[in-house]
Amino acid sequence: MQLRNAFRTQIEEGVLRPGTRVPSSRQLAADLGVSRSVVVEAYEQLCAEGYLVSQHGSGTSVAATARPEVGSALTPDDHAPTPAVCDLRTGSPHASTFPRQDWIRAVSAVVTSAGRRELAYAPPSGLAVVRHTLAGYLGRVRGVRTRPDRVMVTSGFAQGLALLCRVLQDRGHDTLGVEDPGHPGEWEFIAGAGLRPVGIPVDRDGLRVDALAGSGVRAVLVTPASQFPTGVTLSAERRAQLTAWAKEVDGYVIEDDFDAALVAPAQRMPALQSLAPDRVVYAGSASKVLTPALRLGWLATPADLTAPVERVRASWDIGCSGLEQLALARLIDTGAFDRHLRRLGADVQKRRQTVRDFVAAHLPDVTLFGATSGLQAYLLLPERCAEEALVHAARRRSVLVRGGRSYALRPDDRPPALVLGYAGVRGPELGRGLAGIAAAYRETTGRVA
């Protein structure tokens, strides 16, 4: 009875979670110094009461009759995802695109050959061999002008941005220019890091450098390859103006190159950093091209920022997983990463074409902004189409999507828009979601099917 009651208490209080394996009856009896029959009887009673489950060959574990989702103090229950036929909100590519077998082979090779050095703590800036591989890769595919000693491996882009915000503060910055429309999560992150985000408008040529010049900021975060969420590419003229601005104000440009590998080849341009390595911090990550779960990112910093960034990083943590760094490097060195990106790019292009055809056929008077790039489509709606009403009409049809004003920093009279993410859904699901959008659009605009 003591043993049974002890198990019941720990299960009811959540100390022992659903699915947790418990010791075998023989092992627990030896640990407690009691007869094995005592443990067997206690386990049998707990199984009969539904607390434990015993399967031949699998041992005994806490019953999984109730397996609640583990949330976060920052994500209240009332913000839990709504079940939907299709989630067309912006995000990463579908989980099915992750190159599982390539990654397994890379990890297996790394673990098999790992010695004392590879299994030790990685340097805060990343393993030397990985930084060498990244420097070569970024130079080859993006034209990034850097050296291995100026490359840092980070825990995703978020950590890289946090490091840069701290260094900018140390250098007297209290603001950071951001694209508007842009990424609301990044604005909150920047504000939490101690800098005030200042919205800089975006048009069909990308960030408006003329507005940047009058903003008073001396550093700006941009997505020049494929602006988020509009998908436009920063024009060659604007790129020259932006780097000239950075030199003039003795400032910096942070280039978030998050999905350049997925930009249509005809639209792809070299990294902005290649124009001014002394003024542009290049940042990338594996989140959009592999999976956010890896938490692998990288920075290529100007010479004068390298040491300050390294000092801040050394005071924060002791680096990323060395084994995952080595697996990524092997993926690059063997060519598996390039092959994966070609497959992923073709898949995204196919989905993008589906959206273009859908807009042309089913959404009259809607303009597709930045139609040849990005993991999402920015749809400009006619003035008669109420943005919020369309979003709600889509939700009633179990389709989740966000309006353009969800990505706006400055409240203004910008035209209504819809931001439609298509990379994270499978083909049939995308088709059902688009059909729901079309029906919601007809309802909102009063059109008859």
CSV table of N, CA, C and O in Angstrom, one decimal, residues 38 46 53 101 182 286 289 341 362 405 407:
chain,number,residue,atom,x,y,z
A,38,VAL,N,6.0,-7.8,-3.7
A,38,VAL,CA,5.4,-6.6,-3.2
A,38,VAL,C,5.3,-5.6,-4.4
A,38,VAL,O,4.2,-5.0,-4.6
A,46,LEU,N,-2.0,-0.6,-9.6
A,46,LEU,CA,-1.9,0.7,-10.3
A,46,LEU,C,-2.4,0.5,-11.7
A,46,LEU,O,-3.0,1.5,-12.3
A,53,VAL,N,0.4,1.4,-17.2
A,53,VAL,CA,0.1,0.5,-18.2
A,53,VAL,C,1.3,-0.4,-18.5
A,53,VAL,O,2.5,0.1,-18.5
A,101,GLN,N,16.9,11.9,-44.3
A,101,GLN,CA,17.9,10.9,-44.5
A,101,GLN,C,19.3,11.6,-44.7
A,101,GLN,O,20.3,11.0,-44.1
A,182,GLY,N,6.7,44.8,-42.0
A,182,GLY,CA,7.8,43.9,-41.7
A,182,GLY,C,7.3,42.8,-40.7
A,182,GLY,O,6.2,42.4,-40.7
A,286,ALA,N,19.4,28.4,-40.6
A,286,ALA,CA,18.8,27.2,-41.2
A,286,ALA,C,17.3,27.1,-41.0
A,286,ALA,O,16.7,26.2,-41.5
A,289,VAL,N,15.3,27.1,-44.5
A,289,VAL,CA,15.8,26.2,-45.5
A,289,VAL,C,16.0,24.8,-45.0
A,289,VAL,O,16.1,23.9,-45.8
A,341,LEU,N,18.5,22.3,-51.4
A,341,LEU,CA,18.0,23.6,-51.7
A,341,LEU,C,17.4,23.6,-53.1
A,341,LEU,O,16.4,24.4,-53.4
A,362,HIS,N,-9.4,33.7,-59.6
A,362,HIS,CA,-10.5,33.8,-58.6
A,362,HIS,C,-10.5,35.0,-57.8
A,362,HIS,O,-11.5,35.2,-57.0
A,405,ARG,N,-2.3,44.7,-42.3
A,405,ARG,CA,-2.1,45.6,-41.2
A,405,ARG,C,-1.5,44.9,-40.0
A,405,ARG,O,-1.0,45.5,-39.1
A,407,TYR,N,1.1,43.4,-40.1
A,407,TYR,CA,2.6,43.5,-40.4
A,407,TYR,C,3.0,45.0,-40.5
A,407,TYR,O,4.1,45.2,-40.9
